[in-house]
GROMACS .gro file of C-alpha atoms in nm:
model
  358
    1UNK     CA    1  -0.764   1.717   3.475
    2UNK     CA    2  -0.456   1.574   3.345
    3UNK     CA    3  -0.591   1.332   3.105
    4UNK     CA    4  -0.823   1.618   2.993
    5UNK     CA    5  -0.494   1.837   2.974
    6UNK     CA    6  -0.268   1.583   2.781
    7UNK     CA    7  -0.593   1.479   2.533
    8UNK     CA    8  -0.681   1.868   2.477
    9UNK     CA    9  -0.268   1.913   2.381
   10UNK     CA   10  -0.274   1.608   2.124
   11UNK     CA   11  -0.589   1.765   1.984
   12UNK     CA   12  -0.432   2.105   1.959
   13UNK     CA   13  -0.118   1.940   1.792
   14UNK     CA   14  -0.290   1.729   1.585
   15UNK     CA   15  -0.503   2.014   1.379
   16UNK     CA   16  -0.177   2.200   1.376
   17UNK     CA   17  -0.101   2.021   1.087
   18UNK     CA   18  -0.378   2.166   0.906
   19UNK     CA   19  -0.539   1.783   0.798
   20UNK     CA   20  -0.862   1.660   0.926
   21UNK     CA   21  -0.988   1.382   1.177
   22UNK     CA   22  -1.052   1.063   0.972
   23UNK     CA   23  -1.394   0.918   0.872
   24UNK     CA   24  -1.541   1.261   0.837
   25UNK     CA   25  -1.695   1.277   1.189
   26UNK     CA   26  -1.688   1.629   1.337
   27UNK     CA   27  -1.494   1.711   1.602
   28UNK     CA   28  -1.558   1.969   1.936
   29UNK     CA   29  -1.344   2.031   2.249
   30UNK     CA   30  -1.597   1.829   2.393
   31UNK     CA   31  -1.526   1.543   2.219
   32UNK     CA   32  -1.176   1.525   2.341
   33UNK     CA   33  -1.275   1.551   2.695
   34UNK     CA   34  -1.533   1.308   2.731
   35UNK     CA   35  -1.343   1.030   2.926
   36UNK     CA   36  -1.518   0.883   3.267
   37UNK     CA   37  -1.328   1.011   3.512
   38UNK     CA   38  -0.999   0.763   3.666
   39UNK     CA   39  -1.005   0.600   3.308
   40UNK     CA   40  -0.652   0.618   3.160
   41UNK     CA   41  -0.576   0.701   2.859
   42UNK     CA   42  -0.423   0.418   2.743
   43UNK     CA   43  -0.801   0.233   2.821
   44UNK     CA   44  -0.971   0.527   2.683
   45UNK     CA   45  -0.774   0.484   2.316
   46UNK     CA   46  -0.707   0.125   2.308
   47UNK     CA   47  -1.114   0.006   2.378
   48UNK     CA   48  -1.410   0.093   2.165
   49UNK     CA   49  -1.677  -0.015   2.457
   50UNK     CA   50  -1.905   0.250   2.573
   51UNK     CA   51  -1.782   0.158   2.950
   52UNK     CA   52  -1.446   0.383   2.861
   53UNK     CA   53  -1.664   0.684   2.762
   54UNK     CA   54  -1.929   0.950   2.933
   55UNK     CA   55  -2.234   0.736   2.940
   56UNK     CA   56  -2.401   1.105   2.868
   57UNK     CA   57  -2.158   1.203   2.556
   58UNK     CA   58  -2.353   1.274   2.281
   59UNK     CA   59  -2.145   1.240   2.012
   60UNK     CA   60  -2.064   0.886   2.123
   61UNK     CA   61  -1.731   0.620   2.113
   62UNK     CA   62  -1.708   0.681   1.793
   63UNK     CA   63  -1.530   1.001   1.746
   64UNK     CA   64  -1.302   0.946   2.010
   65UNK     CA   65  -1.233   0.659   1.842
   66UNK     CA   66  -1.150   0.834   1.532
   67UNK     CA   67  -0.925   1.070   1.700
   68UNK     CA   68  -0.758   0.770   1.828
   69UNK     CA   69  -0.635   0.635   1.469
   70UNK     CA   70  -0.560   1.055   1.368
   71UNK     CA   71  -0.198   1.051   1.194
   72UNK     CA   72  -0.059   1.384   1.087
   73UNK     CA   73   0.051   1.186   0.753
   74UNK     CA   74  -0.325   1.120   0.711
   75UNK     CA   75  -0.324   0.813   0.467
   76UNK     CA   76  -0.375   0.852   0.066
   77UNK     CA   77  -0.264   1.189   0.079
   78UNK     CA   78   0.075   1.133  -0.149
   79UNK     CA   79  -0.031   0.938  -0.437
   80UNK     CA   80   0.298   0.888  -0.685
   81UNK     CA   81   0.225   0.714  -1.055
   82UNK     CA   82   0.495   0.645  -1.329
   83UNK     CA   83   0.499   0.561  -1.669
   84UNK     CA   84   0.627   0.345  -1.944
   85UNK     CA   85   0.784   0.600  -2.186
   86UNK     CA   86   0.719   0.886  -1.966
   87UNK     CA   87   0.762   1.041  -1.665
   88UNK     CA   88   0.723   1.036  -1.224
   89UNK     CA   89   0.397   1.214  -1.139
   90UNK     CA   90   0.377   1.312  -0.758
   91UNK     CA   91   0.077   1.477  -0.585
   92UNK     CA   92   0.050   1.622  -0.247
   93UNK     CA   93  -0.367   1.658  -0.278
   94UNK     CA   94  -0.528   1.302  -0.247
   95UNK     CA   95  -0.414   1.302  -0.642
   96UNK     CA   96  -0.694   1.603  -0.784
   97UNK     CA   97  -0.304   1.793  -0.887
   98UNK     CA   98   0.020   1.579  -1.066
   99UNK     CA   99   0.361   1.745  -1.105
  100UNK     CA  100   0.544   1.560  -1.401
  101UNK     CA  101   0.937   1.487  -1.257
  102UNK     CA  102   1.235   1.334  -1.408
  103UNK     CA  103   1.323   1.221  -1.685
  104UNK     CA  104   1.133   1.033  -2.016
  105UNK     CA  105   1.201   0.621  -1.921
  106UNK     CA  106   1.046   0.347  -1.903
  107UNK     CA  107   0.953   0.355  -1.538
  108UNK     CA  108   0.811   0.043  -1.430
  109UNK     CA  109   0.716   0.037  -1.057
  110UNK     CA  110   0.703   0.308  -0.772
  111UNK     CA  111   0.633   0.289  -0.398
  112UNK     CA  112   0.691   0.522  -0.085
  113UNK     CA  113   0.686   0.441   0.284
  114UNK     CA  114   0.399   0.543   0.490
  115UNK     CA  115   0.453   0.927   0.569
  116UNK     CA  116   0.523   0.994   0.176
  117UNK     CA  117   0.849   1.132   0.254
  118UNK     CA  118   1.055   0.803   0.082
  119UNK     CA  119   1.008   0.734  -0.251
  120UNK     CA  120   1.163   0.510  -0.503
  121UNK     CA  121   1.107   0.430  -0.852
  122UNK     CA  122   1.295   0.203  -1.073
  123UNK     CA  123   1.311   0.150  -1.421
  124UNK     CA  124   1.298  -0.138  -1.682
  125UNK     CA  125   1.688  -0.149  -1.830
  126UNK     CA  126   1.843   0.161  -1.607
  127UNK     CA  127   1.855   0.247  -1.269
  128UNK     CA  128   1.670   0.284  -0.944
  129UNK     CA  129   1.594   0.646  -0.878
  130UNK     CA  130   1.473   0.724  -0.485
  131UNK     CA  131   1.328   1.075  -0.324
  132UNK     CA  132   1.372   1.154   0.040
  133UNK     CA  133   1.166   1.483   0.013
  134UNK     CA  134   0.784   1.362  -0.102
  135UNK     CA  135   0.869   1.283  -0.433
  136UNK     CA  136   0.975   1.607  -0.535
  137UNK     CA  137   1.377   1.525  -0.644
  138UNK     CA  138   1.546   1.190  -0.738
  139UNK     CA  139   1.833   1.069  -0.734
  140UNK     CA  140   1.969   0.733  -0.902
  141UNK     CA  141   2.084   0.468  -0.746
  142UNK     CA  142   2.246   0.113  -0.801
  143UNK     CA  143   2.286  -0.023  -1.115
  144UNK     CA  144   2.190  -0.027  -1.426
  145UNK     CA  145   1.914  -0.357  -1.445
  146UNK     CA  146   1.581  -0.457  -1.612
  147UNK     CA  147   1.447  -0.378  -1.279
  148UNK     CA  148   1.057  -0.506  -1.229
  149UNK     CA  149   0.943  -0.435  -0.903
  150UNK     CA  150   1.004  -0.244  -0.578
  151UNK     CA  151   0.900  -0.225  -0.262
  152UNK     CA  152   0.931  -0.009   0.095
  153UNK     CA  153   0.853  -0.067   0.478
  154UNK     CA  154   0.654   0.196   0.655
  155UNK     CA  155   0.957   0.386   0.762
  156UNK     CA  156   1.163   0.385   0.453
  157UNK     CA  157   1.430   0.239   0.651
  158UNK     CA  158   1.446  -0.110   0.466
  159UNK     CA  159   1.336  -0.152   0.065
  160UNK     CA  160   1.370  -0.413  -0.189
  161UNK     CA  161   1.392  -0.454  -0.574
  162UNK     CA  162   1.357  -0.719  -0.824
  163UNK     CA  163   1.500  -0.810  -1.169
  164UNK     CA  164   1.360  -1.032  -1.449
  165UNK     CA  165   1.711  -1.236  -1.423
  166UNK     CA  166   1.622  -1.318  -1.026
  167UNK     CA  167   1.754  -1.111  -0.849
  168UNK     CA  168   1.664  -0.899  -0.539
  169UNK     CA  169   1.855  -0.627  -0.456
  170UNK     CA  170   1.813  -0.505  -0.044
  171UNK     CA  171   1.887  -0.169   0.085
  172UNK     CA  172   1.836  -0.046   0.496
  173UNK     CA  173   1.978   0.290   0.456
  174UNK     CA  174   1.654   0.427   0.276
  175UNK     CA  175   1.784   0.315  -0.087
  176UNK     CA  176   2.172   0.473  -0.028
  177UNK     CA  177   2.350   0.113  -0.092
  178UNK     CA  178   2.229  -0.214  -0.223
  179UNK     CA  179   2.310  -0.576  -0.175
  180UNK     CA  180   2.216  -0.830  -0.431
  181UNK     CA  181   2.094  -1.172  -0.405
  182UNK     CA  182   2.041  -1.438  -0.671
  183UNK     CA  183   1.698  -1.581  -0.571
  184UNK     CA  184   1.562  -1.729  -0.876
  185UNK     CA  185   1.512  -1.671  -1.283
  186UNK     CA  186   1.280  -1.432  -1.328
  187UNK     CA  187   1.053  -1.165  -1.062
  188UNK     CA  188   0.749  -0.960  -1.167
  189UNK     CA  189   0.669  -0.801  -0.814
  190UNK     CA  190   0.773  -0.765  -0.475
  191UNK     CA  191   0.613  -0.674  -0.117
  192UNK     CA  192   0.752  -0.578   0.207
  193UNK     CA  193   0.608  -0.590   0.526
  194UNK     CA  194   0.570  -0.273   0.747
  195UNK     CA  195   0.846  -0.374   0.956
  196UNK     CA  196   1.058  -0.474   0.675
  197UNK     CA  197   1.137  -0.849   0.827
  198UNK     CA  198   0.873  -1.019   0.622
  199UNK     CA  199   0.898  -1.006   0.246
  200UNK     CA  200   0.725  -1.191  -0.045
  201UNK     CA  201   0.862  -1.209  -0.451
  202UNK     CA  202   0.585  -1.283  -0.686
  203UNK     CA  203   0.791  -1.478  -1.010
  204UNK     CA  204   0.777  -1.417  -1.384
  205UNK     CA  205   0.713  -1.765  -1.470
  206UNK     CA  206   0.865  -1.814  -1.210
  207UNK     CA  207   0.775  -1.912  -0.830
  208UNK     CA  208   0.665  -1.720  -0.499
  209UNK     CA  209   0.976  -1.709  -0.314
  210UNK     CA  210   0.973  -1.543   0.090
  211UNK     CA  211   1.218  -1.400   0.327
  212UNK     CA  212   1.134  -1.370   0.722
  213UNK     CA  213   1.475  -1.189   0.755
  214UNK     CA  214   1.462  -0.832   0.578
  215UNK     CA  215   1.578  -1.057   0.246
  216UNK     CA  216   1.888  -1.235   0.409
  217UNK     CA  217   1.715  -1.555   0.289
  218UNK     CA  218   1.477  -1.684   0.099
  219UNK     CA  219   1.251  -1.989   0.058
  220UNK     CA  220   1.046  -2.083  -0.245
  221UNK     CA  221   0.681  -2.184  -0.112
  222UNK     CA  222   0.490  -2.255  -0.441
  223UNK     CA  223   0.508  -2.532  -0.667
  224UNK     CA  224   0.325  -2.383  -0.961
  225UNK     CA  225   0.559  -2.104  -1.224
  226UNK     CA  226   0.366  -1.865  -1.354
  227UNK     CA  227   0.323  -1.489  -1.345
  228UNK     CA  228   0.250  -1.364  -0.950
  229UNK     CA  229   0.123  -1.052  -0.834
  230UNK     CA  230   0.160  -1.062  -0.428
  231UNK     CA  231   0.136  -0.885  -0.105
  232UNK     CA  232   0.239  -0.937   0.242
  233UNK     CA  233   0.033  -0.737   0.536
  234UNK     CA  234  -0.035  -0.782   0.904
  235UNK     CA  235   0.344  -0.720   0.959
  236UNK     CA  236   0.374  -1.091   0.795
  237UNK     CA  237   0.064  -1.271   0.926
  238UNK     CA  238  -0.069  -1.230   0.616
  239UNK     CA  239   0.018  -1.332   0.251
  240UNK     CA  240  -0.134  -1.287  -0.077
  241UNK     CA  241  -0.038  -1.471  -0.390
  242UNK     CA  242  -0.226  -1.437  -0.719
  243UNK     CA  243  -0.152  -1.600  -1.011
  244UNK     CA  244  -0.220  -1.474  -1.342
  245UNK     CA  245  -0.514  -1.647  -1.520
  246UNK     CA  246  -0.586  -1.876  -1.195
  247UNK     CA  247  -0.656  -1.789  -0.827
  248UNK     CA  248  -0.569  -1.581  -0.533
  249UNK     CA  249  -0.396  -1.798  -0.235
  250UNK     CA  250  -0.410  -1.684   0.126
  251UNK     CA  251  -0.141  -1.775   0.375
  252UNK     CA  252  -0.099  -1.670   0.748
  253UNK     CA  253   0.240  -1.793   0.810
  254UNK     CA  254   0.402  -1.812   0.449
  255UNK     CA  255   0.466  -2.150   0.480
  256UNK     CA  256   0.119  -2.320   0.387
  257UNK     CA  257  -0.142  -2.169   0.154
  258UNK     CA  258  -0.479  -2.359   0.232
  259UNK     CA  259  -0.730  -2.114   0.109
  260UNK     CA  260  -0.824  -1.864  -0.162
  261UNK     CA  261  -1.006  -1.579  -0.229
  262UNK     CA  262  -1.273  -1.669  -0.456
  263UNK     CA  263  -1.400  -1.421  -0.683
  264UNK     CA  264  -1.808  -1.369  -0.734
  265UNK     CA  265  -1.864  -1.494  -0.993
  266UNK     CA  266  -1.540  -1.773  -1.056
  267UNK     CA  267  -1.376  -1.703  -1.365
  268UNK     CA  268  -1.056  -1.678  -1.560
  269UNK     CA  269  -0.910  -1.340  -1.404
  270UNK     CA  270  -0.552  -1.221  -1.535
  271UNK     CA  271  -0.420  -1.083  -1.237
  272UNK     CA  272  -0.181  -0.821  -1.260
  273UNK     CA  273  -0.152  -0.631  -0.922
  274UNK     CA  274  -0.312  -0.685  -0.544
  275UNK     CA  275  -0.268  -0.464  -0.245
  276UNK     CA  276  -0.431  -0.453   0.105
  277UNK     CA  277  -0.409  -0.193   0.397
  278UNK     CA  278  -0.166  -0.184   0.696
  279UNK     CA  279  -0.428  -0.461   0.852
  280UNK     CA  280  -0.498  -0.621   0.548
  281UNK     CA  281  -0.872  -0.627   0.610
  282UNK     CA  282  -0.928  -0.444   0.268
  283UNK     CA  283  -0.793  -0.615  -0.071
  284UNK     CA  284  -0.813  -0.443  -0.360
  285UNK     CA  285  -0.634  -0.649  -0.696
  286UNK     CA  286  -0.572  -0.501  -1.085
  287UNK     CA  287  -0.676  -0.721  -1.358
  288UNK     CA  288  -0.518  -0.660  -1.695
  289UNK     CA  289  -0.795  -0.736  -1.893
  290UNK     CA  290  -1.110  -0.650  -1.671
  291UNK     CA  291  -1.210  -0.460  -1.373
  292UNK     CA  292  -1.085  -0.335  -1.022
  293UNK     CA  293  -1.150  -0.594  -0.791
  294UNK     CA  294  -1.217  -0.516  -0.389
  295UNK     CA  295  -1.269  -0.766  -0.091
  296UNK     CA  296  -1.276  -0.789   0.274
  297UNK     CA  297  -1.078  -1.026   0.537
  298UNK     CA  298  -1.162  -1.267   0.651
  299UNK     CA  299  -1.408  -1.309   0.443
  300UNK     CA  300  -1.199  -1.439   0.145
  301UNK     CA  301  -1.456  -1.343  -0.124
  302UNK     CA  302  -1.372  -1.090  -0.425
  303UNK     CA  303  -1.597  -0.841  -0.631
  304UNK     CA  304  -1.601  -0.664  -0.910
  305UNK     CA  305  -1.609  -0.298  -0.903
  306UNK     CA  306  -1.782  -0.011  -1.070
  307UNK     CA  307  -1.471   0.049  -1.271
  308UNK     CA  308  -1.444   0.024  -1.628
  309UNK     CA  309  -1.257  -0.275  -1.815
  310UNK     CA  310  -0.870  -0.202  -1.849
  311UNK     CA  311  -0.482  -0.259  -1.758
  312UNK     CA  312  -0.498  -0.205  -1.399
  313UNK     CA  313  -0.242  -0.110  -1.134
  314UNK     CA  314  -0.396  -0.055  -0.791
  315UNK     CA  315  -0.233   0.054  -0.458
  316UNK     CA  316  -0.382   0.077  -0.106
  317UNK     CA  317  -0.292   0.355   0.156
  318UNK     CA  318  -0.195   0.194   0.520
  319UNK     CA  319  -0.580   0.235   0.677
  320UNK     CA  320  -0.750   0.156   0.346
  321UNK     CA  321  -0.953   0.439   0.341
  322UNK     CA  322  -0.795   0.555   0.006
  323UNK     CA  323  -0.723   0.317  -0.287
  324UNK     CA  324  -0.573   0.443  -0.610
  325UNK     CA  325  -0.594   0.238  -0.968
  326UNK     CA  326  -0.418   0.391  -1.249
  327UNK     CA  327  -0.534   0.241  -1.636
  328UNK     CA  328  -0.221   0.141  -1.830
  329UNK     CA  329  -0.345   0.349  -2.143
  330UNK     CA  330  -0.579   0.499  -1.918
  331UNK     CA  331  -0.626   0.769  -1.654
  332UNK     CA  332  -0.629   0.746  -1.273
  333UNK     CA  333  -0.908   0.660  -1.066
  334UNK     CA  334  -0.957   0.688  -0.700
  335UNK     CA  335  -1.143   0.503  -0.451
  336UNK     CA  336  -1.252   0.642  -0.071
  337UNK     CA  337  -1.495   0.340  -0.009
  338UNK     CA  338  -1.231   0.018   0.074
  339UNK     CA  339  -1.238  -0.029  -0.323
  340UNK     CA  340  -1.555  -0.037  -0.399
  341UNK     CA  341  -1.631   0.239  -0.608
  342UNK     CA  342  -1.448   0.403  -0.844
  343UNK     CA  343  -1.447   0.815  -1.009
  344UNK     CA  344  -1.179   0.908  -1.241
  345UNK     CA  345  -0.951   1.206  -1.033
  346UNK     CA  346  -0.649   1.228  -1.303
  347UNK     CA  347  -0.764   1.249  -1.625
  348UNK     CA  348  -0.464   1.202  -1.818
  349UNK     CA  349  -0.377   0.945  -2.094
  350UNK     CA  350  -0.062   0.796  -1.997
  351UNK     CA  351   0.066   0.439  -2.031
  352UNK     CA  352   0.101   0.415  -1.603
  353UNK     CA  353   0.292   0.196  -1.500
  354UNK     CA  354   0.298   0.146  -1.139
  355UNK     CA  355   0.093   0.359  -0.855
  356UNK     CA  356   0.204   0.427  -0.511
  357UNK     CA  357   0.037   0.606  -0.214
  358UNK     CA  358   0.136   0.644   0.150
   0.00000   0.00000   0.00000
């Protein structure tokens, strides 16, 4: 009874939030009580075998399952874009609604932390501007530099910025202060693990460079210059690298990079941004000239989309259920399949920029 007590309370908490069980399935107080009796909970939401579960439940593992990965920051639900020459667009509604904020710059990248509650955006010859409300006021921050890139850890403790002179700038009190470090000549992107330990700088013909100490240090760990689009997931078992007009190199320990993912069919691809989930199962990578591409780990194989040919940005929220791609000229499109398929859900011509979601 006090499993069934403590599950039935999490339930009751969770929907007081007003946001709904992943995956769709349909929940009933039944499906919340369904736990073989002297079964803990901590076997009951850590297994998916049927051994953990009524062997008479209906509804099956699966729902309980579902209730298992619930978050009351359900992912995808913030969705921030920016653009060049215009303005920070924040919605609260899986991205159907934007609110135009700030100012008229050339914003040039934009991310938030995994509850949508930190936000920064920086752009190209001013400042960094960050948001600890959802988006919904900025304030500006650090100096004034041709800033390219930025970057947050899932609790907005711990971000990271980069210039085109090779610099990254590191802040751990959610974007207050900022520390600078001369890394090398010129960045295009950076990623942050969830943690915020692991980082990874994609170069503007320049190299990848990577830091296993929240950005205290940094080691260069390809040989090749050239423009890099890059990602770091698995809380830093897992690194993406993807050079513009050549491949996509996988690494699990960001030291040695002995595969790729291949795209079907091979090709000259100009790669301008990749993105996975929290897990990094699900890839999803922007080409500048072409489609939205999606792919699966471990699988290391690539695919084009349904989406039409542009200038894409793409972001990934934390479970990969939602993946947003926003057309640099374009509008924004949205993705609830791992990538994909793609509908347009903001149909506004804007030169975007950069596109975040939580």
């Amino acid at each position: 009874m006090k499993n069934r007590l403590i599950i039935l309370l999490l339930f009751i908490s969770g929907f007081a939030f007003g946001q709904s069980v992943p995956n769709t399935n349909t929940f009933h107080l039944t499906d919340v009580t369904a736990i073989v009796g002297g079964n803990t909970l901590t076997q009951c939401f850590t297994n998916s075998v049927d051994g953990y579960f009524d062997p008479n439940y209906v509804g099956n593992k699966d729902r309980l399952s579902n209730f298992r990965n619930y978050s009351p920051f359900p992912s995808g639900k913030w969705v921030t874009a920016v653009v060049d020459g215009g303005y920070i667009y924040v919605s609260d509604d899986y991205g159907v609604t934007f609110y135009q904020l700030g100012t008229s710059q050339s914003w040039w990248g934009v991310d938030m932390n995994q509850t949508g509650k930190y936000q920064t955006a920086v752009v190209y010859g001013e400042y960094i501007y960050s948001s600890n409300d959802n988006g919904q006021s900025w304030v500006q921050r650090s100096v004034s530099k041709y800033w390219t890139g930025i970057a947050i850890d899932s609790t907005g403790r711990y971000q990271a910025a980069v210039t085109n002179d090779g610099y990254v700038y590191e802040s751990s009190d959610s974007a207050v202060s900022w520390t600078s470090y001369l890394v090398g000549t010129s960045f295009r992107s950076i990623d942050i693990s969830p943690s915020g330990k692991y980082q990874i700088i994609g170069g503007w013909s320049d190299y990848v460079y990577i830091s296993t100490d929240y950005g205290s240090t940094w080691n260069q760990v390809m040989t090749t210059s050239g423009d890099w689009a890059v990602n770091v997931a698995r809380n830093g078992s897992q690194y993406l690298a993807a050079l513009n007009g050549s491949q996509i190199w996988v690494s699990t320990d960001g030291a040695t990079w002995p595969h790729t993912v291949d795209p079907q069919p091979a090709g000259t691809y100009y790669w301008k941004t990749i993105d996975a989930d929290n897990s990094g199962s699900f890839i999803v990578v922007g080409d500048a000239n072409g489609y939205i591409w999606y792919g699966s780990m471990p699988s290391s194989l690539l695919y084009p989309s349904n989406s039409i040919a542009g200038d894409w940005s793409v972001t990934s929220g934390y479970n990969g259920s939602y993946m947003y791609a926003a057309d640099y000229g374009g509008v924004i499109y949205i993705s609830w399949d791992n990538g994909k398929t793609w509908s347009i859900e903001y149909n506004s011509t804007q030169n975007w920029s950069s596109i975040a979601t939580n």
